[in-house]
Structures are given as structure tokens and as C-alpha cells.
Amino acid sequence: MRRPPFLNRRVQLISETRHCGRQAKMSGVGPGTRHYTVVCSSCGNRYEDDGLLLDCSRRHEPAFLRTEYNGDHETTGTRVGENSGLFRHASLLPVVRTFPDVPGPVVHRAERLGRRIGLDRLWVAFNGYWPERGAALPTCTFKDLEAYTVLGRLPAEPPVLVIPSAGNTAAAFAWAATCHRVPCLLVVPAPALERMRFPAPLDPRVRLVVLDGTATYSDAIACADLLSALPGHHAEGGARNVGRRDGLGTVMLAAADALGRLPETYVQAVGSGTGAIGAHEAARRLRADGEALPRLLMCQNAPFAPLYDAWRCTGATPAHRDSDRELEPLARELTNRRPPFTVRGGVRDVLTESGGDVLCTDNVTALAAMALFEEIEGIDIEPGAGVALAALAEAARTGRVRRDELVLLNITGGGRARQARDLPLISAEPWLRVPWPGRDEGPRHAAELVARQLTDLTAVTEAAR
């Protein structure tokens, strides 16, 4: 991405910034040493990954890169003798390093819950904190899966990753990067701070930029687009990052382990749809000859449901005209105004290939579903997971999902209240708070303040040498 002209005057000092006493540089991982190849979904061009690649270099329609793994992976890629955590699936993850003791999804049959909503074969992939089930994701959502996979994919001495978030992704990256001393710049709207509670303070390399006032998740994305052009910084990439999609796809790998086959239907709440795309890509790798791909049911939260509107009404790129309603959904983590709908390999393609659909539910119904899950299963769940359960219950009631269908419900986050009772947590301190002047001037204003802060930091560092 080209650097915005208004940032040019600050880049000289910033480019001297050191991380951990050393400049960021590319990995020592040599060409051909990774166990996978990166392939363009549009033109088929193949790349040896450097850990940062996000896009195809050829000129054509927007298209995702995808991973092709070396060897025969008719199984779920489980490493014999390894624990049940995330990296038991390392042979189907685009990583050059793994981290110890990273938990993975926990899959179980939910018979009582299924009976309450009219399903005989309901399974749940629980992503969160639930000690009795062995679930221990550190920040209580499946975003931990993508964070550790993205970090495991990086070159040895990476640039500063720039990551926008509504809260859950920022929390996952903040803690993973703190534990493993990886530099990153996280951009979040102010309400996301309630998700930023950890067992210890964040590492100084993890810089949290908070947009105050009326800023939204989409505003954080716009700011991150500008900040990723700063010297020594790099866009993490969101759905374009194969590490994110394959990390989230481990939900499908864990389910195939537990079920002994692929589910018939996969249900998940979505903002960008990255997790559902990752699950679909994982299923494509696993399916046996002649086996059907799971039908994807993506769920959104009215009144802000751009993917639902695009899929149902136009089949085109989601419109931004309802952006003023972005603060109204209960599940604000689902409010992405720029989901990868028409990108080759994106939401529209995986829905079409799987015979899937996009469902929608409102705040009241989602709250009732959250209460139902806690009543039956005994653990709290996140609003996004409540949206998915509510939409699935309605689909079962109306016959859009058969009673005897083998269904996997991805509970994308849960156990936050339980974790707060069990563990001492402290609130993260922002590195910078930005007064939000509005959507027109906000991203430029935020980028200038961050650049000024980095310039001052670099000047102090240079003076101390």
C-alpha cells in the first residue's frame, strides 16, 4: 500500500525504530523449507511463502491466496503423541514454529441442547474457557486460534503487525504477542477495552491504540489501512492472511476428529466470514472421495447485517448505507462493513460451493439463546455465539435444518464471566487514546497522532544511545 502523503514527513525517524534492540528484518527461513505452498484462487499462481504474503502479484480480480500442504492429508493432520491443543494439527497449518501449551477447540455432543431446539444430532465446538470440558483458550474466543497461527507463520524477526479489531481479535493477538514478544499495533474502538483484561500487563512491544467517542470497528479498519503504510509496519491482513483462515479452520479439523467424519451442516456467527471460509477450506482438504462438503450457515445480527443483505438481495458487494446502525447489534464483533463477499475464494464462493445460506436474528432472540445455553450447558457464551444458536434454533423450527441432520455449531466464544471469577485479571493500558473527530477526518487524524507518537519515541531512543 502506498504511504499517505501526509505521513511522509515523519517516516525518516520512524524507520529507525528498533524492536527489542534490533531492527525488524526478514526471516532466516529459506525458500522451499516450508511444508506448504501458497496458491492464488484466481490465476493459480504459486508462491513460496515468506510469512507475510497477502496477495497475488498478478493483475486480476480480487482473490484470496490459499494453502496447499505437502503430502497426503486424508486425516486431520494430527501429530501422533501430541496433546489436544491447536498445534496437534501443525501439518495442516502454515507455520514454521509452534508454541507450547496452546489450547484448541473442544468438541462435544450437545444432546440436551439439541432436544430443546429440535435437533437429534447436534455437536458443539466450544471455543473459550470451560474447565470442566477442558476448554482453556486464554482470551475466551476462537480468535486465539488465528492469533497463534499467524504468529507461527511469521518470519523470524517480523515487522510490526497492524491489526484492527472490534475487541476479540485484539485481545487474542495482544496476549499471544505478549507471551512471545512479537511487536504489534492494535487499533480498536473504545468499547473494545472491556475485552482487554489479562493475567499480566501487556509487553511494551504490544501497542494498543484506542479510538474514543463514536468510532466503530469499521473505523478501526480504516485507521489500520493507513498505519500499515508506516515504515517497519505491515498489515496483518485479516481474511487475506492464510494463517488466520487455516487457524480458524482447526475447528473443522477438531470436529472431524471427534465425529469421525465431516458434519452435514456447519453453523457460525460471522462478521467478515473469515472463520466460516477457513472451516470450508479445511473441509475441502479433509473430505473423502464423494463426500459432500458441510453446508455453511453463516449468521448475522440485525439490524446491521451486510452479508445477509448482500446474499439475499443483490448477490453483490455489501452496501455501506446502513453504517449508522453499526453500534446497534448486541454482537458488535460481527459489524464489519467490508467483508470479503465478492473476492474469489471469499464468502459468496464458499456459500455457493457448499449450498449454504446466510441467516439473521435480532438482539432479543440472541440474548434468549445466550441464556438458554447457560441454563442447559452451564457456561456463559459470547453475543456472537448467541446469534448463531438463535439463528440455528429458528432454522430448525422452520424446517430449514432437518431434525436428523448432523450439525456442528461453532460457539465462537464463551466462559468470559467464568474466567473472571476464576482468575485474577487486570485491564490493559492503552498506548495511545485518540479523540475521534468523525468518520471523514478520523482515520487521517488517528494516523497522524500515531506517527507523531512513534516519532517522539524514536527520538528518545536515539538520544539514549
CSV table of C-alpha atoms in Angstrom, one decimal:
chain,number,residue,atom,x,y,z
A,1,MET,CA,0.0,0.0,0.0
A,2,ARG,CA,1.3,3.5,-0.9
A,3,ARG,CA,2.2,5.7,2.1
A,4,PRO,CA,-0.3,8.6,2.5
A,5,PRO,CA,1.4,11.9,1.6
A,6,PHE,CA,0.6,13.5,5.0
A,7,LEU,CA,2.7,10.8,6.7
A,8,ASN,CA,5.9,11.3,4.6
A,9,ARG,CA,7.4,14.0,6.8
A,10,ARG,CA,7.5,11.6,9.8
A,11,VAL,CA,8.8,8.4,8.2
A,12,GLN,CA,12.6,9.1,8.4
A,13,LEU,CA,12.8,8.9,12.2
A,14,ILE,CA,10.2,6.2,12.5
A,15,SER,CA,12.2,4.0,10.0
A,16,GLU,CA,15.0,3.8,12.6
A,17,THR,CA,12.7,2.3,15.3
A,18,ARG,CA,14.2,-0.7,16.9
A,19,HIS,CA,12.2,-3.6,18.3
A,20,CYS,CA,13.8,-5.5,21.2
A,21,GLY,CA,17.0,-3.7,20.5
A,22,ARG,CA,17.1,-4.8,16.8
A,23,GLN,CA,15.7,-3.8,13.6
A,24,ALA,CA,12.9,-5.8,12.0
A,25,LYS,CA,14.2,-8.0,9.2
A,26,MET,CA,13.0,-10.9,7.1
A,27,SER,CA,13.1,-14.5,8.4
A,28,GLY,CA,16.0,-16.8,8.0
A,29,VAL,CA,13.6,-19.4,6.9
A,30,GLY,CA,14.9,-20.4,3.5
A,31,PRO,CA,12.9,-20.9,0.2
A,32,GLY,CA,11.4,-24.3,0.0
A,33,THR,CA,11.7,-25.1,3.7
A,34,ARG,CA,8.0,-24.6,4.5
A,35,HIS,CA,5.7,-27.6,4.2
A,36,TYR,CA,3.1,-25.8,2.1
A,37,THR,CA,2.8,-23.7,-1.0
A,38,VAL,CA,0.6,-20.6,-1.3
A,39,VAL,CA,-1.7,-20.6,-4.4
A,40,CYS,CA,-3.8,-17.8,-5.9
A,41,SER,CA,-7.6,-18.7,-6.0
A,42,SER,CA,-8.0,-16.8,-9.3
A,43,CYS,CA,-5.0,-17.5,-11.6
A,44,GLY,CA,-3.4,-20.4,-9.8
A,45,ASN,CA,0.0,-18.7,-9.5
A,46,ARG,CA,2.1,-20.4,-6.8
A,47,TYR,CA,4.4,-18.8,-4.2
A,48,GLU,CA,6.9,-19.9,-1.7
A,49,ASP,CA,5.6,-18.1,1.4
A,50,ASP,CA,7.7,-15.6,3.4
A,51,GLY,CA,5.3,-15.5,6.3
A,52,LEU,CA,3.8,-12.1,5.3
A,53,LEU,CA,2.4,-12.6,1.8
A,54,LEU,CA,-1.2,-11.5,1.5
A,55,ASP,CA,-2.0,-11.0,-2.2
A,56,CYS,CA,-1.2,-12.4,-5.7
A,57,SER,CA,1.3,-10.2,-7.6
A,58,ARG,CA,-0.6,-10.6,-10.9
A,59,ARG,CA,-3.3,-8.2,-12.1
A,60,HIS,CA,-6.7,-9.7,-12.0
A,61,GLU,CA,-9.9,-9.7,-9.9
A,62,PRO,CA,-9.5,-9.6,-6.1
A,63,ALA,CA,-8.7,-13.1,-5.0
A,64,PHE,CA,-7.6,-14.9,-1.8
A,65,LEU,CA,-4.4,-16.9,-1.6
A,66,ARG,CA,-4.9,-20.4,-0.2
A,67,THR,CA,-2.5,-23.0,1.2
A,68,GLU,CA,-1.7,-26.4,-0.4
A,69,TYR,CA,0.1,-28.7,2.1
A,70,ASN,CA,2.7,-31.2,1.1
A,71,GLY,CA,1.9,-34.9,1.4
A,72,ASP,CA,-1.3,-36.8,1.7
A,73,HIS,CA,-3.7,-35.5,4.4
A,74,GLU,CA,-6.7,-37.8,4.4
A,75,THR,CA,-6.7,-37.5,8.2
A,76,THR,CA,-6.9,-34.3,10.1
A,77,GLY,CA,-3.2,-33.8,10.3
A,78,THR,CA,-3.0,-34.9,13.9
A,79,ARG,CA,0.6,-35.4,15.2
A,80,VAL,CA,0.8,-38.7,17.0
A,81,GLY,CA,1.8,-38.3,20.6
A,82,GLU,CA,1.0,-34.5,20.8
A,83,ASN,CA,-1.6,-33.0,23.1
A,84,SER,CA,-5.1,-32.0,22.1
A,85,GLY,CA,-4.1,-28.3,21.6
A,86,LEU,CA,-4.0,-26.2,18.5
A,87,PHE,CA,-0.7,-27.4,17.2
A,88,ARG,CA,-1.6,-31.1,17.1
A,89,HIS,CA,-2.8,-30.0,13.6
A,90,ALA,CA,0.5,-28.3,12.7
A,91,SER,CA,0.9,-30.3,9.5
A,92,LEU,CA,-2.2,-28.5,8.2
A,93,LEU,CA,-1.2,-25.1,9.5
A,94,PRO,CA,1.0,-22.6,7.6
A,95,VAL,CA,3.5,-22.3,10.4
A,96,VAL,CA,7.3,-22.6,10.7
A,97,ARG,CA,7.2,-22.7,14.5
A,98,THR,CA,4.8,-23.8,17.2
A,99,PHE,CA,4.2,-22.6,20.7
A,100,PRO,CA,3.8,-24.9,23.7
A,101,ASP,CA,0.6,-25.4,25.6
A,102,VAL,CA,-1.7,-23.5,23.2
A,103,PRO,CA,-5.2,-25.0,23.7
A,104,GLY,CA,-7.5,-25.8,20.8
A,105,PRO,CA,-11.3,-26.2,20.3
A,106,VAL,CA,-13.2,-28.7,22.4
A,107,VAL,CA,-15.9,-30.6,20.5
A,108,HIS,CA,-18.8,-32.4,22.3
A,109,ARG,CA,-22.2,-33.7,21.6
A,110,ALA,CA,-24.9,-31.4,23.0
A,111,GLU,CA,-27.9,-33.8,23.3
A,112,ARG,CA,-29.9,-31.7,25.8
A,113,LEU,CA,-29.4,-28.5,23.9
A,114,GLY,CA,-30.3,-30.3,20.7
A,115,ARG,CA,-33.5,-31.6,22.1
A,116,ARG,CA,-34.5,-28.1,23.2
A,117,ILE,CA,-34.1,-26.7,19.7
A,118,GLY,CA,-35.4,-29.7,17.8
A,119,LEU,CA,-32.2,-31.4,16.6
A,120,ASP,CA,-31.2,-35.0,17.3
A,121,ARG,CA,-27.5,-34.8,16.2
A,122,LEU,CA,-26.2,-31.5,17.4
A,123,TRP,CA,-22.5,-31.2,18.2
A,124,VAL,CA,-20.8,-28.1,19.6
A,125,ALA,CA,-17.3,-26.8,19.0
A,126,PHE,CA,-16.7,-24.7,22.2
A,127,ASN,CA,-14.0,-22.1,21.9
A,128,GLY,CA,-13.4,-20.4,25.2
A,129,TYR,CA,-12.8,-21.0,28.9
A,130,TRP,CA,-14.7,-24.0,30.4
A,131,PRO,CA,-12.5,-26.0,32.8
A,132,GLU,CA,-14.9,-28.9,33.2
A,133,ARG,CA,-14.8,-29.5,29.4
A,134,GLY,CA,-11.0,-28.9,29.1
A,135,ALA,CA,-11.5,-25.7,27.2
A,136,ALA,CA,-8.8,-23.1,28.1
A,137,LEU,CA,-8.5,-20.6,25.3
A,138,PRO,CA,-6.7,-17.7,27.1
A,139,THR,CA,-8.9,-14.8,25.8
A,140,CYS,CA,-12.1,-16.9,25.6
A,141,THR,CA,-12.8,-16.9,21.9
A,142,PHE,CA,-11.7,-18.7,18.8
A,143,LYS,CA,-9.6,-15.7,17.8
A,144,ASP,CA,-6.8,-17.3,19.9
A,145,LEU,CA,-6.6,-20.0,17.2
A,146,GLU,CA,-5.9,-17.4,14.5
A,147,ALA,CA,-3.5,-15.3,16.6
A,148,TYR,CA,-1.1,-18.2,17.4
A,149,THR,CA,-1.3,-19.5,13.8
A,150,VAL,CA,-0.5,-16.0,12.3
A,151,LEU,CA,2.4,-15.6,14.8
A,152,GLY,CA,3.7,-19.1,13.9
A,153,ARG,CA,3.7,-18.2,10.3
A,154,LEU,CA,5.8,-15.0,10.7
A,155,PRO,CA,9.4,-14.6,9.6
A,156,ALA,CA,11.9,-14.8,12.5
A,157,GLU,CA,12.2,-11.1,13.1
A,158,PRO,CA,8.9,-9.6,11.8
A,159,PRO,CA,7.8,-6.1,11.2
A,160,VAL,CA,5.1,-4.6,13.5
A,161,LEU,CA,1.8,-6.2,12.6
A,162,VAL,CA,-1.0,-3.7,12.4
A,163,ILE,CA,-4.3,-5.2,13.4
A,164,PRO,CA,-7.8,-3.6,13.6
A,165,SER,CA,-10.4,-5.2,15.8
A,166,ALA,CA,-13.8,-4.9,17.5
A,167,GLY,CA,-12.2,-6.4,20.6
A,168,ASN,CA,-11.8,-10.2,20.5
A,169,THR,CA,-9.1,-10.3,17.8
A,170,ALA,CA,-7.2,-7.6,19.5
A,171,ALA,CA,-7.3,-9.4,22.8
A,172,ALA,CA,-6.1,-12.6,21.3
A,173,PHE,CA,-3.2,-11.0,19.4
A,174,ALA,CA,-2.3,-8.8,22.4
A,175,TRP,CA,-1.9,-11.7,24.7
A,176,ALA,CA,-0.3,-14.1,22.3
A,177,ALA,CA,2.2,-11.4,21.2
A,178,THR,CA,2.9,-10.5,24.8
A,179,CYS,CA,3.7,-14.1,25.7
A,180,HIS,CA,6.0,-14.5,22.7
A,181,ARG,CA,7.4,-10.9,22.4
A,182,VAL,CA,6.1,-10.1,19.0
A,183,PRO,CA,5.7,-6.4,18.0
A,184,CYS,CA,2.2,-5.4,17.0
A,185,LEU,CA,0.0,-2.3,16.8
A,186,LEU,CA,-3.7,-2.9,17.7
A,187,VAL,CA,-6.4,-0.4,16.7
A,188,VAL,CA,-9.8,-0.7,18.5
A,189,PRO,CA,-12.9,1.4,19.2
A,190,ALA,CA,-13.3,2.4,22.9
A,191,PRO,CA,-15.9,-0.3,23.7
A,192,ALA,CA,-13.3,-3.0,22.9
A,193,LEU,CA,-11.4,-2.1,26.1
A,194,GLU,CA,-13.8,-4.1,28.1
A,195,ARG,CA,-12.4,-7.2,26.4
A,196,MET,CA,-8.8,-6.2,27.2
A,197,ARG,CA,-8.2,-7.9,30.6
A,198,PHE,CA,-5.3,-10.3,31.0
A,199,PRO,CA,-3.3,-12.1,33.7
A,200,ALA,CA,-0.4,-9.6,33.4
A,201,PRO,CA,0.4,-6.3,31.8
A,202,LEU,CA,1.0,-6.3,28.0
A,203,ASP,CA,4.5,-6.4,26.7
A,204,PRO,CA,5.8,-2.9,25.6
A,205,ARG,CA,6.1,-4.2,22.1
A,206,VAL,CA,2.3,-4.6,22.0
A,207,ARG,CA,0.8,-1.1,21.4
A,208,LEU,CA,-2.9,-0.6,21.9
A,209,VAL,CA,-4.4,2.4,20.1
A,210,VAL,CA,-8.0,3.2,21.3
A,211,LEU,CA,-10.3,5.3,19.2
A,212,ASP,CA,-12.6,7.2,21.6
A,213,GLY,CA,-16.0,8.7,21.0
A,214,THR,CA,-18.3,7.2,18.4
A,215,ALA,CA,-15.6,5.2,16.5
A,216,THR,CA,-16.6,1.8,15.3
A,217,TYR,CA,-14.9,-1.4,14.2
A,218,SER,CA,-15.1,-0.2,10.6
A,219,ASP,CA,-13.3,3.0,11.6
A,220,ALA,CA,-10.6,0.9,13.2
A,221,ILE,CA,-10.1,-0.9,9.9
A,222,ALA,CA,-9.8,2.4,8.0
A,223,CYS,CA,-7.2,3.6,10.5
A,224,ALA,CA,-5.2,0.4,10.3
A,225,ASP,CA,-5.1,0.7,6.5
A,226,LEU,CA,-3.2,4.0,6.9
A,227,LEU,CA,-1.0,2.8,9.7
A,228,SER,CA,0.2,-0.3,7.9
A,229,ALA,CA,2.0,2.1,5.4
A,230,LEU,CA,4.3,3.3,8.2
A,231,PRO,CA,7.9,2.2,7.9
A,232,GLY,CA,8.6,-1.1,9.7
A,233,HIS,CA,4.8,-1.8,9.9
A,234,HIS,CA,2.9,-4.4,7.9
A,235,ALA,CA,-0.9,-5.1,7.6
A,236,GLU,CA,-1.7,-8.4,9.3
A,237,GLY,CA,-4.3,-8.8,6.5
A,238,GLY,CA,-7.4,-10.1,8.2
A,239,ALA,CA,-9.2,-12.6,5.9
A,240,ARG,CA,-6.4,-12.3,3.3
A,241,ASN,CA,-4.0,-13.9,5.8
A,242,VAL,CA,-3.8,-17.7,5.2
A,243,GLY,CA,-2.7,-18.1,8.8
A,244,ARG,CA,-6.0,-16.6,10.0
A,245,ARG,CA,-8.2,-18.8,7.9
A,246,ASP,CA,-6.3,-22.0,8.5
A,247,GLY,CA,-6.0,-21.4,12.2
A,248,LEU,CA,-9.8,-20.9,12.5
A,249,GLY,CA,-10.2,-23.9,10.2
A,250,THR,CA,-8.9,-26.1,13.1
A,251,VAL,CA,-12.4,-26.0,14.4
A,252,MET,CA,-13.4,-28.2,11.5
A,253,LEU,CA,-10.3,-30.4,12.0
A,254,ALA,CA,-11.1,-31.0,15.6
A,255,ALA,CA,-14.8,-31.8,14.7
A,256,ALA,CA,-13.7,-34.3,12.1
A,257,ASP,CA,-11.6,-36.0,14.8
A,258,ALA,CA,-14.5,-36.1,17.2
A,259,LEU,CA,-17.2,-37.1,14.7
A,260,GLY,CA,-15.1,-39.4,12.6
A,261,ARG,CA,-16.4,-37.6,9.5
A,262,LEU,CA,-17.4,-34.1,8.4
A,263,PRO,CA,-20.7,-32.6,9.7
A,264,GLU,CA,-23.5,-32.1,7.2
A,265,THR,CA,-24.0,-28.5,8.3
A,266,TYR,CA,-21.7,-26.0,9.9
A,267,VAL,CA,-23.2,-23.0,11.8
A,268,GLN,CA,-21.3,-19.9,12.8
A,269,ALA,CA,-21.9,-16.2,13.5
A,270,VAL,CA,-19.9,-14.1,11.1
A,271,GLY,CA,-18.7,-10.5,10.6
A,272,SER,CA,-16.2,-10.9,7.8
A,273,GLY,CA,-16.9,-14.6,7.4
A,274,THR,CA,-13.2,-15.5,7.8
A,275,GLY,CA,-13.9,-18.3,10.2
A,276,ALA,CA,-16.5,-19.9,8.0
A,277,ILE,CA,-14.3,-19.6,5.0
A,278,GLY,CA,-11.5,-21.3,7.0
A,279,ALA,CA,-13.8,-24.1,8.0
A,280,HIS,CA,-14.8,-24.6,4.4
A,281,GLU,CA,-11.2,-24.7,3.2
A,282,ALA,CA,-10.3,-27.2,5.9
A,283,ALA,CA,-13.3,-29.4,4.9
A,284,ARG,CA,-12.1,-29.4,1.3
A,285,ARG,CA,-8.8,-30.8,2.5
A,286,LEU,CA,-10.4,-33.5,4.6
A,287,ARG,CA,-13.3,-34.8,2.6
A,288,ALA,CA,-13.1,-38.3,1.2
A,289,ASP,CA,-14.0,-39.1,-2.4
A,290,GLY,CA,-17.7,-38.4,-3.0
A,291,GLU,CA,-18.2,-36.9,0.5
A,292,ALA,CA,-20.3,-33.8,0.5
A,293,LEU,CA,-18.9,-30.5,1.9
A,294,PRO,CA,-20.7,-29.3,5.0
A,295,ARG,CA,-23.4,-26.8,4.2
A,296,LEU,CA,-22.4,-23.4,5.7
A,297,LEU,CA,-24.9,-21.4,7.6
A,298,MET,CA,-23.5,-18.0,8.4
A,299,CYS,CA,-25.4,-16.0,11.0
A,300,GLN,CA,-25.6,-12.2,11.4
A,301,ASN,CA,-27.1,-9.8,13.9
A,302,ALA,CA,-29.8,-7.4,12.8
A,303,PRO,CA,-30.1,-4.5,12.3
A,304,PHE,CA,-26.6,-4.5,10.9
A,305,ALA,CA,-26.2,-7.5,8.6
A,306,PRO,CA,-24.4,-6.6,5.4
A,307,LEU,CA,-23.6,-10.2,4.4
A,308,TYR,CA,-27.2,-11.2,4.9
A,309,ASP,CA,-28.4,-8.3,2.8
A,310,ALA,CA,-25.9,-8.9,0.0
A,311,TRP,CA,-26.6,-12.7,-0.2
A,312,ARG,CA,-30.4,-12.3,0.0
A,313,CYS,CA,-31.0,-9.2,-2.0
A,314,THR,CA,-28.3,-8.5,-4.6
A,315,GLY,CA,-25.5,-11.0,-4.5
A,316,ALA,CA,-23.2,-8.0,-4.9
A,317,THR,CA,-20.7,-6.3,-2.6
A,318,PRO,CA,-22.4,-5.3,0.7
A,319,ALA,CA,-23.6,-1.7,0.7
A,320,HIS,CA,-22.4,0.8,3.3
A,321,ARG,CA,-25.6,2.8,3.5
A,322,ASP,CA,-26.6,1.2,6.9
A,323,SER,CA,-23.3,2.0,8.6
A,324,ASP,CA,-25.0,4.4,11.0
A,325,ARG,CA,-26.6,1.3,12.6
A,326,GLU,CA,-23.3,-0.3,13.3
A,327,LEU,CA,-23.5,0.4,17.0
A,328,GLU,CA,-26.9,-1.2,17.5
A,329,PRO,CA,-26.3,-5.0,17.3
A,330,LEU,CA,-25.7,-6.9,20.5
A,331,ALA,CA,-22.7,-8.7,18.9
A,332,ARG,CA,-20.6,-5.8,17.8
A,333,GLU,CA,-17.8,-8.2,16.8
A,334,LEU,CA,-19.9,-9.0,13.8
A,335,THR,CA,-20.1,-5.5,12.5
A,336,ASN,CA,-17.8,-5.4,9.5
A,337,ARG,CA,-18.7,-3.1,6.7
A,338,ARG,CA,-16.1,-4.5,4.4
A,339,PRO,CA,-16.5,-8.3,4.4
A,340,PRO,CA,-14.8,-10.3,1.6
A,341,PHE,CA,-18.0,-11.1,-0.2
A,342,THR,CA,-17.2,-10.9,-3.9
A,343,VAL,CA,-13.5,-11.8,-3.6
A,344,ARG,CA,-12.6,-15.0,-5.4
A,345,GLY,CA,-12.5,-17.7,-2.7
A,346,GLY,CA,-14.5,-15.4,-0.4
A,347,VAL,CA,-17.9,-15.6,1.2
A,348,ARG,CA,-20.0,-15.8,-1.9
A,349,ASP,CA,-17.9,-18.5,-3.4
A,350,VAL,CA,-17.9,-20.7,-0.3
A,351,LEU,CA,-21.6,-20.3,0.2
A,352,THR,CA,-22.3,-21.3,-3.4
A,353,GLU,CA,-19.9,-24.3,-3.3
A,354,SER,CA,-21.4,-25.6,0.0
A,355,GLY,CA,-25.0,-24.9,-0.8
A,356,GLY,CA,-25.1,-22.6,2.2
A,357,ASP,CA,-27.1,-19.7,3.4
A,358,VAL,CA,-26.9,-16.6,5.5
A,359,LEU,CA,-29.3,-16.3,8.4
A,360,CYS,CA,-30.1,-13.3,10.6
A,361,THR,CA,-31.5,-12.8,14.1
A,362,ASP,CA,-32.2,-9.8,16.4
A,363,ASN,CA,-30.8,-8.8,19.8
A,364,VAL,CA,-33.6,-10.0,21.9
A,365,THR,CA,-33.6,-13.5,20.4
A,366,ALA,CA,-29.8,-13.7,20.7
A,367,LEU,CA,-30.0,-12.8,24.4
A,368,ALA,CA,-32.5,-15.5,24.9
A,369,ALA,CA,-30.3,-18.0,23.2
A,370,MET,CA,-27.3,-17.0,25.4
A,371,ALA,CA,-29.5,-17.6,28.5
A,372,LEU,CA,-30.6,-21.0,27.1
A,373,PHE,CA,-27.1,-22.2,26.5
A,374,GLU,CA,-26.0,-21.2,30.0
A,375,GLU,CA,-29.1,-22.9,31.5
A,376,ILE,CA,-28.5,-26.2,29.7
A,377,GLU,CA,-24.8,-26.4,29.4
A,378,GLY,CA,-23.8,-24.4,32.5
A,379,ILE,CA,-21.4,-21.9,30.9
A,380,ASP,CA,-21.8,-18.3,29.6
A,381,ILE,CA,-21.3,-17.6,25.9
A,382,GLU,CA,-20.5,-14.5,23.9
A,383,PRO,CA,-23.1,-12.5,22.0
A,384,GLY,CA,-21.9,-13.8,18.6
A,385,ALA,CA,-22.3,-17.4,19.8
A,386,GLY,CA,-25.8,-16.4,21.0
A,387,VAL,CA,-26.6,-15.1,17.5
A,388,ALA,CA,-25.5,-18.4,15.9
A,389,LEU,CA,-27.6,-20.5,18.4
A,390,ALA,CA,-30.7,-18.3,17.9
A,391,ALA,CA,-30.4,-18.5,14.1
A,392,LEU,CA,-29.9,-22.3,14.2
A,393,ALA,CA,-32.9,-22.7,16.5
A,394,GLU,CA,-35.1,-20.8,14.1
A,395,ALA,CA,-33.8,-22.7,11.1
A,396,ALA,CA,-34.7,-26.0,13.0
A,397,ARG,CA,-38.1,-24.7,13.9
A,398,THR,CA,-38.9,-23.7,10.3
A,399,GLY,CA,-37.5,-26.9,8.7
A,400,ARG,CA,-34.5,-25.3,7.0
A,401,VAL,CA,-32.4,-27.7,9.1
A,402,ARG,CA,-33.7,-31.3,9.4
A,403,ARG,CA,-34.2,-32.8,12.8
A,404,ASP,CA,-31.8,-35.7,12.0
A,405,GLU,CA,-29.1,-33.5,10.3
A,406,LEU,CA,-25.6,-33.8,11.7
A,407,VAL,CA,-24.9,-30.2,12.8
A,408,LEU,CA,-21.8,-28.6,14.1
A,409,LEU,CA,-22.5,-25.4,16.0
A,410,ASN,CA,-19.4,-23.2,16.5
A,411,ILE,CA,-19.6,-21.5,19.8
A,412,THR,CA,-17.0,-18.9,18.8
A,413,GLY,CA,-16.6,-17.5,22.4
A,414,GLY,CA,-17.6,-18.4,25.9
A,415,GLY,CA,-16.7,-18.6,29.5
A,416,ARG,CA,-15.6,-15.0,29.9
A,417,ALA,CA,-17.7,-14.5,33.1
A,418,ARG,CA,-16.5,-17.8,34.4
A,419,GLN,CA,-12.8,-16.9,33.7
A,420,ALA,CA,-13.3,-13.5,35.5
A,421,ARG,CA,-14.5,-15.4,38.6
A,422,ASP,CA,-11.7,-18.0,38.5
A,423,LEU,CA,-8.6,-15.9,37.6
A,424,PRO,CA,-7.2,-12.6,38.6
A,425,LEU,CA,-7.2,-10.3,35.6
A,426,ILE,CA,-6.0,-6.7,35.0
A,427,SER,CA,-7.1,-4.2,32.5
A,428,ALA,CA,-4.7,-3.3,29.7
A,429,GLU,CA,-3.4,0.2,29.5
A,430,PRO,CA,-3.7,1.9,26.1
A,431,TRP,CA,-0.5,3.1,24.4
A,432,LEU,CA,-2.5,5.9,22.8
A,433,ARG,CA,-6.0,7.2,23.1
A,434,VAL,CA,-7.3,9.1,20.0
A,435,PRO,CA,-10.2,11.6,20.3
A,436,TRP,CA,-12.5,10.6,17.4
A,437,PRO,CA,-13.5,13.6,15.2
A,438,GLY,CA,-15.8,11.6,12.9
A,439,ARG,CA,-15.5,9.2,10.0
A,440,ASP,CA,-14.4,11.8,7.4
A,441,GLU,CA,-11.3,13.1,9.3
A,442,GLY,CA,-10.9,10.3,11.9
A,443,PRO,CA,-8.5,7.9,10.1
A,444,ARG,CA,-6.2,10.6,9.0
A,445,HIS,CA,-6.2,12.2,12.5
A,446,ALA,CA,-5.5,8.9,14.2
A,447,ALA,CA,-2.7,8.1,11.8
A,448,GLU,CA,-1.0,11.4,12.4
A,449,LEU,CA,-1.2,11.0,16.1
A,450,VAL,CA,0.3,7.5,16.0
A,451,ALA,CA,3.0,8.7,13.7
A,452,ARG,CA,3.8,11.6,16.0
A,453,GLN,CA,4.0,9.3,19.0
A,454,LEU,CA,6.3,6.9,17.1
A,455,THR,CA,8.5,9.8,16.1
A,456,ASP,CA,8.8,11.0,19.7
A,457,LEU,CA,9.6,7.5,20.8
A,458,THR,CA,12.3,7.1,18.2
A,459,ALA,CA,13.8,10.5,19.1
A,460,VAL,CA,14.0,9.4,22.8
A,461,THR,CA,15.5,6.1,21.8
A,462,GLU,CA,18.2,7.8,19.6
A,463,ALA,CA,19.0,10.3,22.4
A,464,ALA,CA,19.5,7.5,24.9
A,465,ARG,CA,22.1,5.7,22.8
